[in-house]
């Protein structure tokens, strides 16, 4: 970080001033002396950036700095200190580039100059002249020392018309000489996006963040200087777009690390005649959706791809057009933003596919709480498949079981990607069975997370509610998504729900079991959809049967600790507990969740009685009690009892041995 | 060479002890302060730069329930020091009582290979790998909360959950494309 004592010197040179080389040489010397005097060891620009006015110094100084033969050391020093105030006129850069080749400038200075151009790239007011000399810049690629930086610069300037076979050949030639260097691969991958037929080599999918970040100290000094002057980086904010108010005011403080304002490649305001003559319409000039539709085929993307994230109209356009080069550039910008670290003003637009790649990279290094609502929002949009990415999706969530609120959110939103996937299945080249396997994997994984989460949180009711919600949706997958999915909740979810102390959990579990009973029992399905394609494994059926038997035994038959159930506790232990009639302790009367209702009912039945003996409900008022209980809103219980339990009521009032279906 | 043994001593009543190992001794301080704020159990935080631990403290040191290696990804030394310290732990620790915490993972100056190496190490030892944002107080609080969840399980405060069971789900796994060439 630059120290608080930043030396800022304003220099204004009027363009009309006669520029004799001696005068400029004098200015150079003057500057260098100033630099030398202010600081004993002028090593790096953080100590003494010189704040220069755009038009004057840059325009004339820049090429002269390079040309001046007055020793490279002061020249280098001055170049290092050159920080533009607002805008760098592209003419200055073009002229400087031209001079690069002409005069005998040492290589280190050339490298420094290109690095400088890369640092201030976003401040260059227009890029069309730079693009015009694309070929010229490309010719520098053969210079080994300059190669990485030239590649980076070309990456920022390339457009479809610049990709030619001879350029691709040149890059491949260089690759064979220098090896598979990352900067060459990046440029080739961009070429491949524009013209896939020209670039036939395969690019590994695991492309990391981008070019080496060798300009970050420079960039931070740039930001600091501009901050200290309270200036904004980009020159035009389009009022027509719905950029959030908050982000605009914050942009004034954190210039470079924010979303840049949407601006056109050519910054000048075009005349109305020019617009019609020009072939492309910059995105910034569109003010409404209707206009965008009219000019859809002529829209030109801005130079700063990140600026699109703030404008909904721009994102709609991108999503619709699906231009790969634009998406690639946006990914690159997002990657840089991720590493720059300041994401506090990130505005994520949902439904935008470019955020997928960014999201995977981010989840890789996520601590679980930074920008959590936004990230979880984005997660609802990413596809569950393909499986390599799905794997990553899961691994990032392994830590969610240790994070209760996050787990709730995850469960709440986890079905949204499935819905989206289902709709666009045909576009994704994936078979139904492959999709079903992925969803099955997701459900199993959530089951594990849920079991662990419940254990860690002591069977928290809210968490249980979200989990049961999730399993309710699993029941509906066939109806909603056409997926024949049969997955039971794991024991770690089933038993805590059945033995929960709040009635809502028991009710919801009963509803889930009722749905499965209906689904799996032939003859009971109301839906016309046939299940002949459904294959349910024996294991699933066994599990289902166990659950059903246990549940009915528990709630109805008063045979909770029956030998064949999962919950097998030894008789001696049960006797030791001194609980009277332990086998009835979880039925509809004694279950901790329903005791309150039982007592209530008892008092309604026998208002005068002081001694509350809920066992007396078991006789004649039993069916009234059940009706009373179900009318409290426990539809799940009602459905479950009706579908799974058939009762035989004999002539007497006593309830005979009931059997389950 | 004396190794740290997870079961050599008796646990303290309602106490959980955690050892934060960081070669730079930077993040561990703020993390420790956040950890001791826990009220439901008494959290005993011990700080160390690296292993082996000083012998003179052997008697007074409580039973360490969880060892956390804090690795600063921007420094190679941090990773090497953590790696070298591993051999001073009894194997019993690697059943869910060791955890890796990584800081500065999002920084651009971190070479990709280092994060991969940390991942491989954590995956081979079946330990969880947590990421922490140390710059912000919210990040520190969040890191402390996650550590507390693992610590409570490691110290036996969660019924029916052993540290091994927890680590089975939270342990670091390698993505399938980790061996593919990548650029940076």
PDB file of N, CA and C in Angstrom, chain B residues 1-81:
ATOM      1  N   UNK B   1      11.445 -39.168  20.173  1.00  0.00           N
ATOM      2  CA  UNK B   1      10.548 -38.101  19.728  1.00  0.00           C
ATOM      3  C   UNK B   1       9.182 -38.329  20.346  1.00  0.00           C
ATOM      4  N   UNK B   2       8.721 -37.401  21.132  1.00  0.00           N
ATOM      5  CA  UNK B   2       7.448 -37.616  21.800  1.00  0.00           C
ATOM      6  C   UNK B   2       6.332 -37.041  20.936  1.00  0.00           C
ATOM      7  N   UNK B   3       5.339 -37.863  20.748  1.00  0.00           N
ATOM      8  CA  UNK B   3       4.226 -37.410  19.927  1.00  0.00           C
ATOM      9  C   UNK B   3       3.083 -36.998  20.825  1.00  0.00           C
ATOM     10  N   UNK B   4       2.224 -36.186  20.279  1.00  0.00           N
ATOM     11  CA  UNK B   4       1.058 -35.743  21.021  1.00  0.00           C
ATOM     12  C   UNK B   4       0.006 -36.834  20.942  1.00  0.00           C
ATOM     13  N   UNK B   5      -0.467 -37.257  22.097  1.00  0.00           N
ATOM     14  CA  UNK B   5      -1.394 -38.374  22.145  1.00  0.00           C
ATOM     15  C   UNK B   5      -2.801 -37.878  22.477  1.00  0.00           C
ATOM     16  N   UNK B   6      -3.796 -38.290  21.683  1.00  0.00           N
ATOM     17  CA  UNK B   6      -5.130 -37.753  21.951  1.00  0.00           C
ATOM     18  C   UNK B   6      -5.799 -38.361  23.172  1.00  0.00           C
ATOM     19  N   UNK B   7      -5.368 -39.551  23.587  1.00  0.00           N
ATOM     20  CA  UNK B   7      -6.109 -40.211  24.662  1.00  0.00           C
ATOM     21  C   UNK B   7      -5.271 -40.477  25.899  1.00  0.00           C
ATOM     22  N   UNK B   8      -4.148 -39.798  26.013  1.00  0.00           N
ATOM     23  CA  UNK B   8      -3.277 -40.087  27.151  1.00  0.00           C
ATOM     24  C   UNK B   8      -3.781 -39.469  28.442  1.00  0.00           C
ATOM     25  N   UNK B   9      -4.577 -38.437  28.330  1.00  0.00           N
ATOM     26  CA  UNK B   9      -5.043 -37.765  29.539  1.00  0.00           C
ATOM     27  C   UNK B   9      -6.549 -37.802  29.614  1.00  0.00           C
ATOM     28  N   UNK B  10      -7.051 -37.497  30.792  1.00  0.00           N
ATOM     29  CA  UNK B  10      -8.495 -37.449  30.951  1.00  0.00           C
ATOM     30  C   UNK B  10      -9.016 -36.091  30.514  1.00  0.00           C
ATOM     31  N   UNK B  11     -10.221 -36.058  29.985  1.00  0.00           N
ATOM     32  CA  UNK B  11     -10.747 -34.756  29.582  1.00  0.00           C
ATOM     33  C   UNK B  11     -11.196 -33.944  30.779  1.00  0.00           C
ATOM     34  N   UNK B  12     -11.222 -32.641  30.600  1.00  0.00           N
ATOM     35  CA  UNK B  12     -11.726 -31.781  31.659  1.00  0.00           C
ATOM     36  C   UNK B  12     -13.242 -31.752  31.621  1.00  0.00           C
ATOM     37  N   UNK B  13     -13.857 -31.401  32.712  1.00  0.00           N
ATOM     38  CA  UNK B  13     -15.304 -31.405  32.785  1.00  0.00           C
ATOM     39  C   UNK B  13     -15.858 -30.238  31.973  1.00  0.00           C
ATOM     40  N   UNK B  14     -16.710 -30.568  31.046  1.00  0.00           N
ATOM     41  CA  UNK B  14     -17.346 -29.549  30.200  1.00  0.00           C
ATOM     42  C   UNK B  14     -16.327 -28.635  29.517  1.00  0.00           C
ATOM     43  N   UNK B  15     -15.185 -29.207  29.204  1.00  0.00           N
ATOM     44  CA  UNK B  15     -14.116 -28.409  28.602  1.00  0.00           C
ATOM     45  C   UNK B  15     -13.702 -29.033  27.288  1.00  0.00           C
ATOM     46  N   UNK B  16     -13.432 -28.176  26.328  1.00  0.00           N
ATOM     47  CA  UNK B  16     -12.889 -28.640  25.062  1.00  0.00           C
ATOM     48  C   UNK B  16     -11.609 -27.871  24.804  1.00  0.00           C
ATOM     49  N   UNK B  17     -10.557 -28.583  24.415  1.00  0.00           N
ATOM     50  CA  UNK B  17      -9.289 -27.901  24.168  1.00  0.00           C
ATOM     51  C   UNK B  17      -8.915 -27.994  22.711  1.00  0.00           C
ATOM     52  N   UNK B  18      -8.486 -26.870  22.180  1.00  0.00           N
ATOM     53  CA  UNK B  18      -8.089 -26.844  20.773  1.00  0.00           C
ATOM     54  C   UNK B  18      -6.696 -26.237  20.669  1.00  0.00           C
ATOM     55  N   UNK B  19      -5.909 -26.781  19.777  1.00  0.00           N
ATOM     56  CA  UNK B  19      -4.563 -26.280  19.569  1.00  0.00           C
ATOM     57  C   UNK B  19      -4.483 -25.675  18.176  1.00  0.00           C
ATOM     58  N   UNK B  20      -4.131 -24.389  18.113  1.00  0.00           N
ATOM     59  CA  UNK B  20      -4.012 -23.708  16.818  1.00  0.00           C
ATOM     60  C   UNK B  20      -2.534 -23.611  16.467  1.00  0.00           C
ATOM     61  N   UNK B  21      -2.178 -24.216  15.351  1.00  0.00           N
ATOM     62  CA  UNK B  21      -0.778 -24.221  14.949  1.00  0.00           C
ATOM     63  C   UNK B  21      -0.610 -23.348  13.711  1.00  0.00           C
ATOM     64  N   UNK B  22       0.169 -22.311  13.809  1.00  0.00           N
ATOM     65  CA  UNK B  22       0.381 -21.432  12.661  1.00  0.00           C
ATOM     66  C   UNK B  22       1.808 -20.910  12.702  1.00  0.00           C
ATOM     67  N   UNK B  23       2.544 -21.087  11.641  1.00  0.00           N
ATOM     68  CA  UNK B  23       3.952 -20.699  11.682  1.00  0.00           C
ATOM     69  C   UNK B  23       4.117 -19.186  11.699  1.00  0.00           C
ATOM     70  N   UNK B  24       3.120 -18.457  11.188  1.00  0.00           N
ATOM     71  CA  UNK B  24       3.265 -17.009  11.171  1.00  0.00           C
ATOM     72  C   UNK B  24       2.680 -16.332  12.392  1.00  0.00           C
ATOM     73  N   UNK B  25       1.905 -17.044  13.171  1.00  0.00           N
ATOM     74  CA  UNK B  25       1.333 -16.542  14.430  1.00  0.00           C
ATOM     75  C   UNK B  25       0.560 -15.261  14.217  1.00  0.00           C
ATOM     76  N   UNK B  26      -0.223 -15.240  13.166  1.00  0.00           N
ATOM     77  CA  UNK B  26      -0.919 -14.011  12.835  1.00  0.00           C
ATOM     78  C   UNK B  26      -2.425 -14.148  13.030  1.00  0.00           C
ATOM     79  N   UNK B  27      -3.002 -15.104  12.362  1.00  0.00           N
ATOM     80  CA  UNK B  27      -4.450 -15.291  12.412  1.00  0.00           C
ATOM     81  C   UNK B  27      -4.884 -15.958  13.707  1.00  0.00           C
ATOM     82  N   UNK B  28      -3.982 -16.747  14.306  1.00  0.00           N
ATOM     83  CA  UNK B  28      -4.397 -17.564  15.446  1.00  0.00           C
ATOM     84  C   UNK B  28      -4.864 -16.694  16.620  1.00  0.00           C
ATOM     85  N   UNK B  29      -4.310 -15.519  16.726  1.00  0.00           N
ATOM     86  CA  UNK B  29      -4.689 -14.666  17.848  1.00  0.00           C
ATOM     87  C   UNK B  29      -6.152 -14.249  17.754  1.00  0.00           C
ATOM     88  N   UNK B  30      -6.536 -13.699  16.606  1.00  0.00           N
ATOM     89  CA  UNK B  30      -7.926 -13.234  16.463  1.00  0.00           C
ATOM     90  C   UNK B  30      -8.891 -14.415  16.497  1.00  0.00           C
ATOM     91  N   UNK B  31      -8.456 -15.530  15.941  1.00  0.00           N
ATOM     92  CA  UNK B  31      -9.319 -16.709  15.956  1.00  0.00           C
ATOM     93  C   UNK B  31      -9.524 -17.196  17.390  1.00  0.00           C
ATOM     94  N   UNK B  32      -8.442 -17.170  18.167  1.00  0.00           N
ATOM     95  CA  UNK B  32      -8.538 -17.612  19.564  1.00  0.00           C
ATOM     96  C   UNK B  32      -9.510 -16.742  20.334  1.00  0.00           C
ATOM     97  N   UNK B  33      -9.432 -15.453  20.103  1.00  0.00           N
ATOM     98  CA  UNK B  33     -10.329 -14.541  20.810  1.00  0.00           C
ATOM     99  C   UNK B  33     -11.776 -14.817  20.466  1.00  0.00           C
ATOM    100  N   UNK B  34     -12.022 -15.152  19.203  1.00  0.00           N
ATOM    101  CA  UNK B  34     -13.400 -15.458  18.816  1.00  0.00           C
ATOM    102  C   UNK B  34     -13.851 -16.788  19.411  1.00  0.00           C
ATOM    103  N   UNK B  35     -12.918 -17.733  19.518  1.00  0.00           N
ATOM    104  CA  UNK B  35     -13.286 -19.055  20.018  1.00  0.00           C
ATOM    105  C   UNK B  35     -13.652 -19.037  21.490  1.00  0.00           C
ATOM    106  N   UNK B  36     -12.940 -18.248  22.280  1.00  0.00           N
ATOM    107  CA  UNK B  36     -13.199 -18.298  23.729  1.00  0.00           C
ATOM    108  C   UNK B  36     -14.509 -17.636  24.094  1.00  0.00           C
ATOM    109  N   UNK B  37     -15.166 -16.998  23.139  1.00  0.00           N
ATOM    110  CA  UNK B  37     -16.431 -16.348  23.455  1.00  0.00           C
ATOM    111  C   UNK B  37     -17.565 -17.341  23.610  1.00  0.00           C
ATOM    112  N   UNK B  38     -17.325 -18.566  23.250  1.00  0.00           N
ATOM    113  CA  UNK B  38     -18.350 -19.589  23.368  1.00  0.00           C
ATOM    114  C   UNK B  38     -18.727 -19.798  24.825  1.00  0.00           C
ATOM    115  N   UNK B  39     -20.026 -19.886  25.068  1.00  0.00           N
ATOM    116  CA  UNK B  39     -20.464 -19.962  26.452  1.00  0.00           C
ATOM    117  C   UNK B  39     -20.956 -21.343  26.876  1.00  0.00           C
ATOM    118  N   UNK B  40     -21.409 -22.147  25.918  1.00  0.00           N
ATOM    119  CA  UNK B  40     -22.019 -23.415  26.331  1.00  0.00           C
ATOM    120  C   UNK B  40     -20.991 -24.398  26.865  1.00  0.00           C
ATOM    121  N   UNK B  41     -19.780 -24.330  26.331  1.00  0.00           N
ATOM    122  CA  UNK B  41     -18.698 -25.153  26.902  1.00  0.00           C
ATOM    123  C   UNK B  41     -17.515 -24.250  27.169  1.00  0.00           C
ATOM    124  N   UNK B  42     -16.636 -24.720  28.023  1.00  0.00           N
ATOM    125  CA  UNK B  42     -15.411 -23.943  28.273  1.00  0.00           C
ATOM    126  C   UNK B  42     -14.416 -24.325  27.200  1.00  0.00           C
ATOM    127  N   UNK B  43     -14.022 -23.357  26.398  1.00  0.00           N
ATOM    128  CA  UNK B  43     -13.078 -23.645  25.326  1.00  0.00           C
ATOM    129  C   UNK B  43     -11.695 -23.190  25.752  1.00  0.00           C
ATOM    130  N   UNK B  44     -10.797 -24.140  25.703  1.00  0.00           N
ATOM    131  CA  UNK B  44      -9.419 -23.894  26.076  1.00  0.00           C
ATOM    132  C   UNK B  44      -8.616 -23.784  24.780  1.00  0.00           C
ATOM    133  N   UNK B  45      -8.056 -22.628  24.486  1.00  0.00           N
ATOM    134  CA  UNK B  45      -7.325 -22.477  23.230  1.00  0.00           C
ATOM    135  C   UNK B  45      -5.840 -22.386  23.508  1.00  0.00           C
ATOM    136  N   UNK B  46      -5.085 -23.226  22.855  1.00  0.00           N
ATOM    137  CA  UNK B  46      -3.644 -23.154  22.995  1.00  0.00           C
ATOM    138  C   UNK B  46      -3.042 -22.814  21.646  1.00  0.00           C
ATOM    139  N   UNK B  47      -2.015 -21.977  21.674  1.00  0.00           N
ATOM    140  CA  UNK B  47      -1.403 -21.541  20.423  1.00  0.00           C
ATOM    141  C   UNK B  47      -0.004 -22.123  20.308  1.00  0.00           C
ATOM    142  N   UNK B  48       0.353 -22.461  19.103  1.00  0.00           N
ATOM    143  CA  UNK B  48       1.711 -22.955  18.883  1.00  0.00           C
ATOM    144  C   UNK B  48       2.188 -22.497  17.527  1.00  0.00           C
ATOM    145  N   UNK B  49       3.500 -22.372  17.398  1.00  0.00           N
ATOM    146  CA  UNK B  49       4.052 -21.968  16.112  1.00  0.00           C
ATOM    147  C   UNK B  49       4.238 -23.202  15.236  1.00  0.00           C
ATOM    148  N   UNK B  50       4.774 -24.240  15.828  1.00  0.00           N
ATOM    149  CA  UNK B  50       4.951 -25.486  15.083  1.00  0.00           C
ATOM    150  C   UNK B  50       5.238 -26.590  16.087  1.00  0.00           C
ATOM    151  N   UNK B  51       5.335 -27.786  15.552  1.00  0.00           N
ATOM    152  CA  UNK B  51       5.737 -28.920  16.408  1.00  0.00           C
ATOM    153  C   UNK B  51       7.238 -29.077  16.318  1.00  0.00           C
ATOM    154  N   UNK B  52       7.922 -29.688  17.218  1.00  0.00           N
ATOM    155  CA  UNK B  52       7.417 -30.261  18.459  1.00  0.00           C
ATOM    156  C   UNK B  52       7.074 -29.192  19.494  1.00  0.00           C
ATOM    157  N   UNK B  53       6.116 -29.505  20.336  1.00  0.00           N
ATOM    158  CA  UNK B  53       5.686 -28.555  21.347  1.00  0.00           C
ATOM    159  C   UNK B  53       6.709 -28.548  22.489  1.00  0.00           C
ATOM    160  N   UNK B  54       6.824 -27.435  23.185  1.00  0.00           N
ATOM    161  CA  UNK B  54       7.822 -27.359  24.258  1.00  0.00           C
ATOM    162  C   UNK B  54       7.555 -28.392  25.353  1.00  0.00           C
ATOM    163  N   UNK B  55       8.624 -29.062  25.767  1.00  0.00           N
ATOM    164  CA  UNK B  55       8.493 -30.169  26.719  1.00  0.00           C
ATOM    165  C   UNK B  55       8.042 -29.677  28.090  1.00  0.00           C
ATOM    166  N   UNK B  56       8.449 -28.462  28.412  1.00  0.00           N
ATOM    167  CA  UNK B  56       8.143 -28.000  29.772  1.00  0.00           C
ATOM    168  C   UNK B  56       6.641 -27.847  30.006  1.00  0.00           C
ATOM    169  N   UNK B  57       5.872 -27.724  28.914  1.00  0.00           N
ATOM    170  CA  UNK B  57       4.427 -27.581  29.085  1.00  0.00           C
ATOM    171  C   UNK B  57       3.698 -28.904  29.116  1.00  0.00           C
ATOM    172  N   UNK B  58       4.424 -30.005  28.920  1.00  0.00           N
ATOM    173  CA  UNK B  58       3.774 -31.308  28.765  1.00  0.00           C
ATOM    174  C   UNK B  58       2.855 -31.649  29.922  1.00  0.00           C
ATOM    175  N   UNK B  59       3.279 -31.353  31.156  1.00  0.00           N
ATOM    176  CA  UNK B  59       2.469 -31.710  32.320  1.00  0.00           C
ATOM    177  C   UNK B  59       1.217 -30.875  32.416  1.00  0.00           C
ATOM    178  N   UNK B  60       1.375 -29.586  32.182  1.00  0.00           N
ATOM    179  CA  UNK B  60       0.242 -28.690  32.409  1.00  0.00           C
ATOM    180  C   UNK B  60      -0.734 -28.662  31.235  1.00  0.00           C
ATOM    181  N   UNK B  61      -0.285 -29.196  30.118  1.00  0.00           N
ATOM    182  CA  UNK B  61      -1.149 -29.128  28.937  1.00  0.00           C
ATOM    183  C   UNK B  61      -2.344 -30.050  29.093  1.00  0.00           C
ATOM    184  N   UNK B  62      -3.553 -29.575  28.799  1.00  0.00           N
ATOM    185  CA  UNK B  62      -4.714 -30.458  28.897  1.00  0.00           C
ATOM    186  C   UNK B  62      -4.758 -31.389  27.692  1.00  0.00           C
ATOM    187  N   UNK B  63      -5.733 -32.264  27.703  1.00  0.00           N
ATOM    188  CA  UNK B  63      -5.907 -33.165  26.566  1.00  0.00           C
ATOM    189  C   UNK B  63      -6.418 -32.352  25.380  1.00  0.00           C
ATOM    190  N   UNK B  64      -5.672 -32.423  24.310  1.00  0.00           N
ATOM    191  CA  UNK B  64      -6.036 -31.616  23.138  1.00  0.00           C
ATOM    192  C   UNK B  64      -7.055 -32.399  22.314  1.00  0.00           C
ATOM    193  N   UNK B  65      -8.237 -31.791  22.141  1.00  0.00           N
ATOM    194  CA  UNK B  65      -9.288 -32.492  21.403  1.00  0.00           C
ATOM    195  C   UNK B  65      -9.185 -32.277  19.912  1.00  0.00           C
ATOM    196  N   UNK B  66      -8.696 -31.120  19.507  1.00  0.00           N
ATOM    197  CA  UNK B  66      -8.641 -30.816  18.079  1.00  0.00           C
ATOM    198  C   UNK B  66      -7.370 -30.025  17.784  1.00  0.00           C
ATOM    199  N   UNK B  67      -6.656 -30.455  16.759  1.00  0.00           N
ATOM    200  CA  UNK B  67      -5.469 -29.726  16.325  1.00  0.00           C
ATOM    201  C   UNK B  67      -5.793 -29.060  14.992  1.00  0.00           C
ATOM    202  N   UNK B  68      -5.631 -27.759  14.934  1.00  0.00           N
ATOM    203  CA  UNK B  68      -5.947 -27.024  13.708  1.00  0.00           C
ATOM    204  C   UNK B  68      -4.661 -26.463  13.124  1.00  0.00           C
ATOM    205  N   UNK B  69      -4.360 -26.829  11.895  1.00  0.00           N
ATOM    206  CA  UNK B  69      -3.186 -26.270  11.224  1.00  0.00           C
ATOM    207  C   UNK B  69      -3.643 -25.107  10.351  1.00  0.00           C
ATOM    208  N   UNK B  70      -3.173 -23.924  10.683  1.00  0.00           N
ATOM    209  CA  UNK B  70      -3.549 -22.746   9.907  1.00  0.00           C
ATOM    210  C   UNK B  70      -2.455 -22.501   8.876  1.00  0.00           C
ATOM    211  N   UNK B  71      -2.835 -22.556   7.612  1.00  0.00           N
ATOM    212  CA  UNK B  71      -1.853 -22.385   6.544  1.00  0.00           C
ATOM    213  C   UNK B  71      -2.180 -21.121   5.771  1.00  0.00           C
ATOM    214  N   UNK B  72      -1.180 -20.265   5.682  1.00  0.00           N
ATOM    215  CA  UNK B  72      -1.329 -19.053   4.889  1.00  0.00           C
ATOM    216  C   UNK B  72      -0.853 -19.394   3.480  1.00  0.00           C
ATOM    217  N   UNK B  73      -1.773 -19.354   2.542  1.00  0.00           N
ATOM    218  CA  UNK B  73      -1.423 -19.828   1.203  1.00  0.00           C
ATOM    219  C   UNK B  73      -0.407 -18.955   0.483  1.00  0.00           C
ATOM    220  N   UNK B  74      -0.258 -17.717   0.927  1.00  0.00           N
ATOM    221  CA  UNK B  74       0.700 -16.865   0.221  1.00  0.00           C
ATOM    222  C   UNK B  74       2.136 -17.167   0.626  1.00  0.00           C
ATOM    223  N   UNK B  75       2.313 -18.021   1.622  1.00  0.00           N
ATOM    224  CA  UNK B  75       3.682 -18.305   2.044  1.00  0.00           C
ATOM    225  C   UNK B  75       3.959 -19.802   1.943  1.00  0.00           C
ATOM    226  N   UNK B  76       5.004 -20.129   1.246  1.00  0.00           N
ATOM    227  CA  UNK B  76       5.368 -21.541   1.087  1.00  0.00           C
ATOM    228  C   UNK B  76       5.826 -22.126   2.407  1.00  0.00           C
ATOM    229  N   UNK B  77       6.463 -21.277   3.203  1.00  0.00           N
ATOM    230  CA  UNK B  77       7.000 -21.715   4.491  1.00  0.00           C
ATOM    231  C   UNK B  77       5.897 -22.215   5.408  1.00  0.00           C
ATOM    232  N   UNK B  78       4.761 -21.532   5.337  1.00  0.00           N
ATOM    233  CA  UNK B  78       3.631 -21.891   6.180  1.00  0.00           C
ATOM    234  C   UNK B  78       3.204 -23.328   5.908  1.00  0.00           C
ATOM    235  N   UNK B  79       3.099 -23.649   4.640  1.00  0.00           N
ATOM    236  CA  UNK B  79       2.677 -24.993   4.258  1.00  0.00           C
ATOM    237  C   UNK B  79       3.714 -26.020   4.670  1.00  0.00           C
ATOM    238  N   UNK B  80       4.978 -25.715   4.432  1.00  0.00           N
ATOM    239  CA  UNK B  80       6.025 -26.677   4.754  1.00  0.00           C
ATOM    240  C   UNK B  80       6.099 -26.931   6.255  1.00  0.00           C
ATOM    241  N   UNK B  81       5.917 -25.851   7.014  1.00  0.00           N
ATOM    242  CA  UNK B  81       5.973 -26.006   8.463  1.00  0.00           C
ATOM    243  C   UNK B  81       4.834 -26.899   8.955  1.00  0.00           C
TER     244      UNK B  81
END
